[in-house]
PDB file of N, CA and C in Angstrom:
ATOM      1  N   UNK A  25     117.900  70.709  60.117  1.00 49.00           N
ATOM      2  CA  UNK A  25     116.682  71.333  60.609  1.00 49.00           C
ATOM      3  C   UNK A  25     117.040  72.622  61.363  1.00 49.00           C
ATOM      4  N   UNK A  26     116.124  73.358  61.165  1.00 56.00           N
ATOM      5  CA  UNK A  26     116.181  74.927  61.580  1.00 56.00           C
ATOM      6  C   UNK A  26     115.829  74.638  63.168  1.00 56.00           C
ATOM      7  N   UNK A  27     116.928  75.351  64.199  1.00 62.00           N
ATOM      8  CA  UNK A  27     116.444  75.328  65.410  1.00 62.00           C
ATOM      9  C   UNK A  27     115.447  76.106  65.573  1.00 62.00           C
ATOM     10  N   UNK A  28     114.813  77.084  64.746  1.00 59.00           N
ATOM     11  CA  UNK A  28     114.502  78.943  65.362  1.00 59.00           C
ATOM     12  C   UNK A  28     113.326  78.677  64.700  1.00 59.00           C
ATOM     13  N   UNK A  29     113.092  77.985  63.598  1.00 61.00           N
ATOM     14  CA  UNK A  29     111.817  77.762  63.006  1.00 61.00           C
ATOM     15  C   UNK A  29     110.398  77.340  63.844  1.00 61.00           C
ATOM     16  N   UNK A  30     110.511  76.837  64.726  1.00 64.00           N
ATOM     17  CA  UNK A  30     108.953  76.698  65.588  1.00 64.00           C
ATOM     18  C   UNK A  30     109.665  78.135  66.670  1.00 64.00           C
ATOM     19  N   UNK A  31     110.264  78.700  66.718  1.00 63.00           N
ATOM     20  CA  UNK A  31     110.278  79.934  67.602  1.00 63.00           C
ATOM     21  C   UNK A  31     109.530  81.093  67.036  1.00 63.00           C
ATOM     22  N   UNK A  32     109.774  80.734  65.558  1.00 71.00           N
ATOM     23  CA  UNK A  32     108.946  82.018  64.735  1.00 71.00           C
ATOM     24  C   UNK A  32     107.571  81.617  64.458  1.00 71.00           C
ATOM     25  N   UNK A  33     107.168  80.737  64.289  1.00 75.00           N
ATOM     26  CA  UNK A  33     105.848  79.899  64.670  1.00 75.00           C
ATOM     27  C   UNK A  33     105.449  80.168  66.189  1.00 75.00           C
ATOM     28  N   UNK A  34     106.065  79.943  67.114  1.00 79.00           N
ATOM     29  CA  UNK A  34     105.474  80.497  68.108  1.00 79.00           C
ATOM     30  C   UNK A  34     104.664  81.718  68.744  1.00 79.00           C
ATOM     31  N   UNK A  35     106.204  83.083  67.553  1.00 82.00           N
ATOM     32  CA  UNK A  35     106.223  84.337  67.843  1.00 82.00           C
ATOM     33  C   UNK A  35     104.721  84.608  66.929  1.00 82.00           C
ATOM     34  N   UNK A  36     104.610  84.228  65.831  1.00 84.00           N
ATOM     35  CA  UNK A  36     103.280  85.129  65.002  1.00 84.00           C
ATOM     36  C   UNK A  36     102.416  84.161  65.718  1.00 84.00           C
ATOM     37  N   UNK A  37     102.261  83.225  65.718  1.00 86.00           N
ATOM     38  CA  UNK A  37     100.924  82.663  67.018  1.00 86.00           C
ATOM     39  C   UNK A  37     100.539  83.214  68.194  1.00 86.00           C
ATOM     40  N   UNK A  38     101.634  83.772  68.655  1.00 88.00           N
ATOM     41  CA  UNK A  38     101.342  84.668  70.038  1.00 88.00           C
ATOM     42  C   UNK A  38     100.812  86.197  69.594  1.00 88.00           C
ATOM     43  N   UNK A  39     101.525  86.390  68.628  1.00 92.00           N
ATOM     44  CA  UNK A  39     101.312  88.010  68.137  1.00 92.00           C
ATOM     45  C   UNK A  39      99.193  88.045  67.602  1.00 92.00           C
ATOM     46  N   UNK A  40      99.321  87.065  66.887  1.00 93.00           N
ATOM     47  CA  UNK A  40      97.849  86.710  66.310  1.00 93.00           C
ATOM     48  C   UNK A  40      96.908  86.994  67.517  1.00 93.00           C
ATOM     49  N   UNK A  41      97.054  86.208  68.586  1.00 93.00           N
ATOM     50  CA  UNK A  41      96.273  85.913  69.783  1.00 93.00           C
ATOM     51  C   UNK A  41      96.142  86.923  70.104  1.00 93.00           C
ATOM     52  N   UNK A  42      97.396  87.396  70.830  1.00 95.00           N
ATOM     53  CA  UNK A  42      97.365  89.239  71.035  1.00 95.00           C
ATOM     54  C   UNK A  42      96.398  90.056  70.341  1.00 95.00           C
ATOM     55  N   UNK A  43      96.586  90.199  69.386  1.00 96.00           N
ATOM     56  CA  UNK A  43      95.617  90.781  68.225  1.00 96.00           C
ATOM     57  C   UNK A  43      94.183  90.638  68.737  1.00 96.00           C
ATOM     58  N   UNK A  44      93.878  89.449  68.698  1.00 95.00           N
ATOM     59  CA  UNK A  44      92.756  88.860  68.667  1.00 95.00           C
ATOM     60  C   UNK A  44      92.009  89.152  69.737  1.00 95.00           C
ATOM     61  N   UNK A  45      92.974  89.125  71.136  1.00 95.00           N
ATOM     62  CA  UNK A  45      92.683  90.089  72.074  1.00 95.00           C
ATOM     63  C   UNK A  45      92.412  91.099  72.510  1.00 95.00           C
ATOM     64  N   UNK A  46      93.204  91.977  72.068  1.00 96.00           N
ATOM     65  CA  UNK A  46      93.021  93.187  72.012  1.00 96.00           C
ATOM     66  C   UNK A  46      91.797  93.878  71.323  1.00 96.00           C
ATOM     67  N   UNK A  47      91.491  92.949  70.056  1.00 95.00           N
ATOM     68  CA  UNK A  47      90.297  93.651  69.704  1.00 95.00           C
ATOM     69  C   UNK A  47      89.337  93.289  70.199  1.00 95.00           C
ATOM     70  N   UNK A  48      88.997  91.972  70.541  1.00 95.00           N
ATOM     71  CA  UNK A  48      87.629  91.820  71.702  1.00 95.00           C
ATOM     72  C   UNK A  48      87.979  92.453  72.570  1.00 95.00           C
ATOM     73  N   UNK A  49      88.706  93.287  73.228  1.00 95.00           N
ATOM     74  CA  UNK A  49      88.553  94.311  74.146  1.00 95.00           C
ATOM     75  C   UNK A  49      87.932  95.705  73.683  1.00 95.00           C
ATOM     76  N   UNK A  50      89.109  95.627  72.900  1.00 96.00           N
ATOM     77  CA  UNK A  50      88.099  97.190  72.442  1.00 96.00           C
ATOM     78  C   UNK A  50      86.603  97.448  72.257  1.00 96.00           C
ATOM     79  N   UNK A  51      86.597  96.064  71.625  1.00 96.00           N
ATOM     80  CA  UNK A  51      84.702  96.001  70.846  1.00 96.00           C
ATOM     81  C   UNK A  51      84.112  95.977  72.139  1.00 96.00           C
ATOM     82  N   UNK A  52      84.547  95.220  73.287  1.00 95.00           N
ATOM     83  CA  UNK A  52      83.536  94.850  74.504  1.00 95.00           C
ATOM     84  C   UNK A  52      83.641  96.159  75.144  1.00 95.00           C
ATOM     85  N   UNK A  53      84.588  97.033  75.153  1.00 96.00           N
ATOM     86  CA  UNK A  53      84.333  98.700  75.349  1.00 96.00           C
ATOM     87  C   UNK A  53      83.286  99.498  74.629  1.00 96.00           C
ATOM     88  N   UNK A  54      83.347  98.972  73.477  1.00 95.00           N
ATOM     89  CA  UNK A  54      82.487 100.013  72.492  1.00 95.00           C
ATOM     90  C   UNK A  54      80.864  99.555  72.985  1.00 95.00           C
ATOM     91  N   UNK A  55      80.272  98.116  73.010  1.00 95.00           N
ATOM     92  CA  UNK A  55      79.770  97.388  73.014  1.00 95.00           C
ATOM     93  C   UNK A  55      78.974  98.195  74.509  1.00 95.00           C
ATOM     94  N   UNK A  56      80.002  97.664  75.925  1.00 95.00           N
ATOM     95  CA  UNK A  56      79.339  98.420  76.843  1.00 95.00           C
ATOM     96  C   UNK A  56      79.393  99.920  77.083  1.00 95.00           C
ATOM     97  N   UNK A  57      79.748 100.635  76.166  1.00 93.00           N
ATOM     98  CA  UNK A  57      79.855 102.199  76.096  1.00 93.00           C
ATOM     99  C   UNK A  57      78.271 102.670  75.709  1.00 93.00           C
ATOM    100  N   UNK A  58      77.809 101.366  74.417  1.00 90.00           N
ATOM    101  CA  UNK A  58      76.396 101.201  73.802  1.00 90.00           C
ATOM    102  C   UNK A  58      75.815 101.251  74.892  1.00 90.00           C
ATOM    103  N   UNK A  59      75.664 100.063  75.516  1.00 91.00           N
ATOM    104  CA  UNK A  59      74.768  99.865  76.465  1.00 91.00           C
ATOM    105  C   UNK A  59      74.632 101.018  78.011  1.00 91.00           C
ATOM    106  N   UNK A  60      75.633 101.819  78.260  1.00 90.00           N
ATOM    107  CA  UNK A  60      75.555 102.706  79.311  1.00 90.00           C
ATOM    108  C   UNK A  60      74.583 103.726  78.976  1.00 90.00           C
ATOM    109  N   UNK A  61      74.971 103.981  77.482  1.00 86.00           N
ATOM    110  CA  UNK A  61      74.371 105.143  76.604  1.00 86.00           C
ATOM    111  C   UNK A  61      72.480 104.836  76.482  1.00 86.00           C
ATOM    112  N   UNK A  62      72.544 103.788  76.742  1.00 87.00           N
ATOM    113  CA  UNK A  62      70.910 103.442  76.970  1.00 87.00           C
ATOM    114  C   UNK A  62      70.583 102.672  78.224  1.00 87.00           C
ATOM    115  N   UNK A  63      71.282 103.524  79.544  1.00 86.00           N
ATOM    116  CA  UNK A  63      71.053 103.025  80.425  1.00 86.00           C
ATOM    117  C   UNK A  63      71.243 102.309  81.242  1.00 86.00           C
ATOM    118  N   UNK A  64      72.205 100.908  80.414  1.00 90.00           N
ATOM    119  CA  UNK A  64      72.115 100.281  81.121  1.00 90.00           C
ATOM    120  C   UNK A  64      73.433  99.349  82.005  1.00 90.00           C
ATOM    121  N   UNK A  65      73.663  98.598  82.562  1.00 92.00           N
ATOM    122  CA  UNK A  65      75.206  98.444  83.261  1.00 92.00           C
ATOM    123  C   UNK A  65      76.284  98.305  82.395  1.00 92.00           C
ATOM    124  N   UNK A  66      77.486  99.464  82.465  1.00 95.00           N
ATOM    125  CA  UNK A  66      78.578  99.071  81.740  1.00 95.00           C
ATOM    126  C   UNK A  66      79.355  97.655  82.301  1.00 95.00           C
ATOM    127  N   UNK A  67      79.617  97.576  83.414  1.00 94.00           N
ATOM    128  CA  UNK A  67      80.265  96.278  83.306  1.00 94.00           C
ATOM    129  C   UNK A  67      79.460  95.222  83.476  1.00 94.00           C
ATOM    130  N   UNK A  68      78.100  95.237  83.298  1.00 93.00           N
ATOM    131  CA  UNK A  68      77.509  94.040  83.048  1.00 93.00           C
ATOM    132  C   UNK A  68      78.063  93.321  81.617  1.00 93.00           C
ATOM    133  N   UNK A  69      77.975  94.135  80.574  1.00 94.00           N
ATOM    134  CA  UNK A  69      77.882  94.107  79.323  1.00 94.00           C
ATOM    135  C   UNK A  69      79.142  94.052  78.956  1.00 94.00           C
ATOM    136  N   UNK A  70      80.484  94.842  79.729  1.00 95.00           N
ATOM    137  CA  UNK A  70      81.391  94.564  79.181  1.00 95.00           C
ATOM    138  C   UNK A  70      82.257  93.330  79.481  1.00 95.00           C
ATOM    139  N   UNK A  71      81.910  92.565  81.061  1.00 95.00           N
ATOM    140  CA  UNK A  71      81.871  91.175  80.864  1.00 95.00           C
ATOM    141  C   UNK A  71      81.597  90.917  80.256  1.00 95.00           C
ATOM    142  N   UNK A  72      80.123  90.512  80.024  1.00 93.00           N
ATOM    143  CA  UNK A  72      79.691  89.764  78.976  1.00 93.00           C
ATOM    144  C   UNK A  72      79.894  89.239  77.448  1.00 93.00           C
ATOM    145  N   UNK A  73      80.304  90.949  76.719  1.00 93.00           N
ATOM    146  CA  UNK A  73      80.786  90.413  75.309  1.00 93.00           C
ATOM    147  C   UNK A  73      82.796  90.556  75.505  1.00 93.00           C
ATOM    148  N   UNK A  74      82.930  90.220  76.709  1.00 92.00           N
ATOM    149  CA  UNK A  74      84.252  89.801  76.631  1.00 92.00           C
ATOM    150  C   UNK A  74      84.402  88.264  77.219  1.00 92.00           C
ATOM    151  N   UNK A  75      83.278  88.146  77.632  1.00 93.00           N
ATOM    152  CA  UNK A  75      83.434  86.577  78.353  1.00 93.00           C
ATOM    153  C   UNK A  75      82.511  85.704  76.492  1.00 93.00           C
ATOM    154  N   UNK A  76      81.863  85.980  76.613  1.00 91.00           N
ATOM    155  CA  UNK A  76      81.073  85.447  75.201  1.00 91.00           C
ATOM    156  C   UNK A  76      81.475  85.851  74.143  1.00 91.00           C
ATOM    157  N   UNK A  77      82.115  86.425  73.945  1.00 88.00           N
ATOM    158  CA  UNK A  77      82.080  87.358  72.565  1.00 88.00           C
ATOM    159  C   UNK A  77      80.890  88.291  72.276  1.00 88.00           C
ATOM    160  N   UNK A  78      81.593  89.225  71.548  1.00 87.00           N
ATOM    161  CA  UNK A  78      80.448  90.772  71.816  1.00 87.00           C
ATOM    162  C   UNK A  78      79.262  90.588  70.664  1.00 87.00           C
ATOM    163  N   UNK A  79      79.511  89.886  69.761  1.00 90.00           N
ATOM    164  CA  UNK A  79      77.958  89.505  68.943  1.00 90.00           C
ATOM    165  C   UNK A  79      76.743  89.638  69.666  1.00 90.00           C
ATOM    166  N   UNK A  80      76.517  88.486  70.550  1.00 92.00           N
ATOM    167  CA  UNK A  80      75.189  88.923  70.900  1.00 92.00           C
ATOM    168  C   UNK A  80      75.105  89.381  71.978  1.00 92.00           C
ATOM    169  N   UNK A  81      75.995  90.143  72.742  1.00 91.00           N
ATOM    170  CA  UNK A  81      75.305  91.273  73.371  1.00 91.00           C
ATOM    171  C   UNK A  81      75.282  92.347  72.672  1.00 91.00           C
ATOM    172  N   UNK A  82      76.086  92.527  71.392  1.00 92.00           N
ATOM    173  CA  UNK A  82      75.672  93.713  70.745  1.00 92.00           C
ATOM    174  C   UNK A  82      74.873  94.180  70.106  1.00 92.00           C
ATOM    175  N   UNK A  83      74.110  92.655  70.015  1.00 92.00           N
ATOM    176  CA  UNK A  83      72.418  92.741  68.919  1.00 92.00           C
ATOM    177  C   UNK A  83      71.557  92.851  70.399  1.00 92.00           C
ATOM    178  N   UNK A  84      71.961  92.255  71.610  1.00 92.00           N
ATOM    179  CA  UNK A  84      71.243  93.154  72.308  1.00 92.00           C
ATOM    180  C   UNK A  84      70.939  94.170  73.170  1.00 92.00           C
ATOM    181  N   UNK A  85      72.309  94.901  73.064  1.00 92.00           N
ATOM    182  CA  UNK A  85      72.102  96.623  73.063  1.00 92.00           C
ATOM    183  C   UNK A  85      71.431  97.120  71.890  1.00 92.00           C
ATOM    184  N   UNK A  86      71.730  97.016  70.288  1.00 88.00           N
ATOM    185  CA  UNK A  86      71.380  97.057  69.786  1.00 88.00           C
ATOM    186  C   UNK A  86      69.387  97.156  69.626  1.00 88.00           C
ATOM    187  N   UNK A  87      69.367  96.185  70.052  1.00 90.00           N
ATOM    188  CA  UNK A  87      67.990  95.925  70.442  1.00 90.00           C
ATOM    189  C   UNK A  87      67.202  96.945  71.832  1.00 90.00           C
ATOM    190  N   UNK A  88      67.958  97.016  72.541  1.00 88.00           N
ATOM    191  CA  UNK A  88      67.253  97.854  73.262  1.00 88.00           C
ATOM    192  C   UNK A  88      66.632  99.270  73.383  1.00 88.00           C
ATOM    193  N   UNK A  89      66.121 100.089  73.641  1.00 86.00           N
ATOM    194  CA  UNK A  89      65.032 101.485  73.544  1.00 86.00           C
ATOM    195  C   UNK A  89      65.964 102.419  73.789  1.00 86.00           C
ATOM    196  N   UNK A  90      65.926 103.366  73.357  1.00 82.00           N
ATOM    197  CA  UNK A  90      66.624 104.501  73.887  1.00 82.00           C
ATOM    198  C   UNK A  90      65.917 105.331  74.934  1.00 82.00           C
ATOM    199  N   UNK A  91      67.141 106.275  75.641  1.00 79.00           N
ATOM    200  CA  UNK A  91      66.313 107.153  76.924  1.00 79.00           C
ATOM    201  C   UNK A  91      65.413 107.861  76.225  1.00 79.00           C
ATOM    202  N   UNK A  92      65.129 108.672  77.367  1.00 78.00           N
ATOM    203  CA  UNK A  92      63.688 109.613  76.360  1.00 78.00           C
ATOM    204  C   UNK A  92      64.352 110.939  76.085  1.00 78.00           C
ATOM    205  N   UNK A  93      65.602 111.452  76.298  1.00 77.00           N
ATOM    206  CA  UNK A  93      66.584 112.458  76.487  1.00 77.00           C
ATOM    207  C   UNK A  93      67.328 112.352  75.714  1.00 77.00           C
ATOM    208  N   UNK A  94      67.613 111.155  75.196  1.00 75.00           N
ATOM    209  CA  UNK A  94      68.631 110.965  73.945  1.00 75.00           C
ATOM    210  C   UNK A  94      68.532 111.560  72.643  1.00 75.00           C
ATOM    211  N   UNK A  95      69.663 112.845  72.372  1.00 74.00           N
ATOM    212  CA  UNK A  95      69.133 113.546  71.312  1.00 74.00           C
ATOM    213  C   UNK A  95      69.615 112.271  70.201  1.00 74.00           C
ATOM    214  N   UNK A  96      69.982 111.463  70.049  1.00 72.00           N
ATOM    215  CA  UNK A  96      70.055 110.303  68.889  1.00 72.00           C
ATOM    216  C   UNK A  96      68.456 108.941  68.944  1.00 72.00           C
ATOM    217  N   UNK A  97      67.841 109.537  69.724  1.00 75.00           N
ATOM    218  CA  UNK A  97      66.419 108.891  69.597  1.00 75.00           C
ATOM    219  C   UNK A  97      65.948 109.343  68.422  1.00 75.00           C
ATOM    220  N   UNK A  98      65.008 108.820  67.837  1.00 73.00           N
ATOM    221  CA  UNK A  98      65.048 108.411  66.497  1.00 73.00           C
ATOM    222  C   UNK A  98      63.291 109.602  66.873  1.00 73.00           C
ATOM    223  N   UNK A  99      63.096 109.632  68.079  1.00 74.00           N
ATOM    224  CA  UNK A  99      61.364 110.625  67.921  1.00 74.00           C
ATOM    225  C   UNK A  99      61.968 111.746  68.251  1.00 74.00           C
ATOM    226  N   UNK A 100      63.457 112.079  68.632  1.00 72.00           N
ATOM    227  CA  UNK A 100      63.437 113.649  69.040  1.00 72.00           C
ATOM    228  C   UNK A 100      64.501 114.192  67.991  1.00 72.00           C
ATOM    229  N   UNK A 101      64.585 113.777  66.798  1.00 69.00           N
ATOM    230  CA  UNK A 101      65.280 114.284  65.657  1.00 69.00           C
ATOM    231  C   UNK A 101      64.885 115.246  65.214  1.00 69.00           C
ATOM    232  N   UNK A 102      65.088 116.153  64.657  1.00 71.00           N
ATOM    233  CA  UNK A 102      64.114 117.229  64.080  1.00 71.00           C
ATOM    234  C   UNK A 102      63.279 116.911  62.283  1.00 71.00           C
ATOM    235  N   UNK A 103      62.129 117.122  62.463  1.00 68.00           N
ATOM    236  CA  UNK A 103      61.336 116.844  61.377  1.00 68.00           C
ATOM    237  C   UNK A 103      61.289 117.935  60.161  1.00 68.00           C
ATOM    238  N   UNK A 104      61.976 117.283  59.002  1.00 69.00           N
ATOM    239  CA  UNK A 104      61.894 118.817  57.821  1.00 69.00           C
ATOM    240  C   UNK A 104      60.837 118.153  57.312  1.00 69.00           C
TER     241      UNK A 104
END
């Protein structure tokens, strides 16, 4: 039996996690970057879809109104 064999099992299990980490971070950045951009608390939100996962707080930034200043509001676009 291989001594090193559950060491390399260990190593890509840890590396995975890492991973896995790292990108619910990023997203819970992007996620509350959304939500500042309409107002509302960045680290409310970026707890949140880092404590929950960023799904549904991102359907509900997603969901929420934009400022009235926001040139990406969907009424102050320009009309051809």
């Amino acid at each position: 039996m291989n001594p090193l064999l559950p060491a390399t099992y260990d190593l890509v299990y840890s590396l995975i996690l890492g991973g896995l980490f790292l990108l619910n971070l990023v997203i819970s950045f992007l996620v509350a970057g959304s939500a500042k951009r309409k107002d509302r608390s960045f680290g409310s939100f970026f707890w949140l879809s880092f404590a929950m996962g960023f799904l549904l707080p991102a359907l509900v930034v997603a969901a929420l109104p934009f400022r009235d200043d926001d040139p990406n509001r969907p009424s102050n676009k320009p009309q051809f």
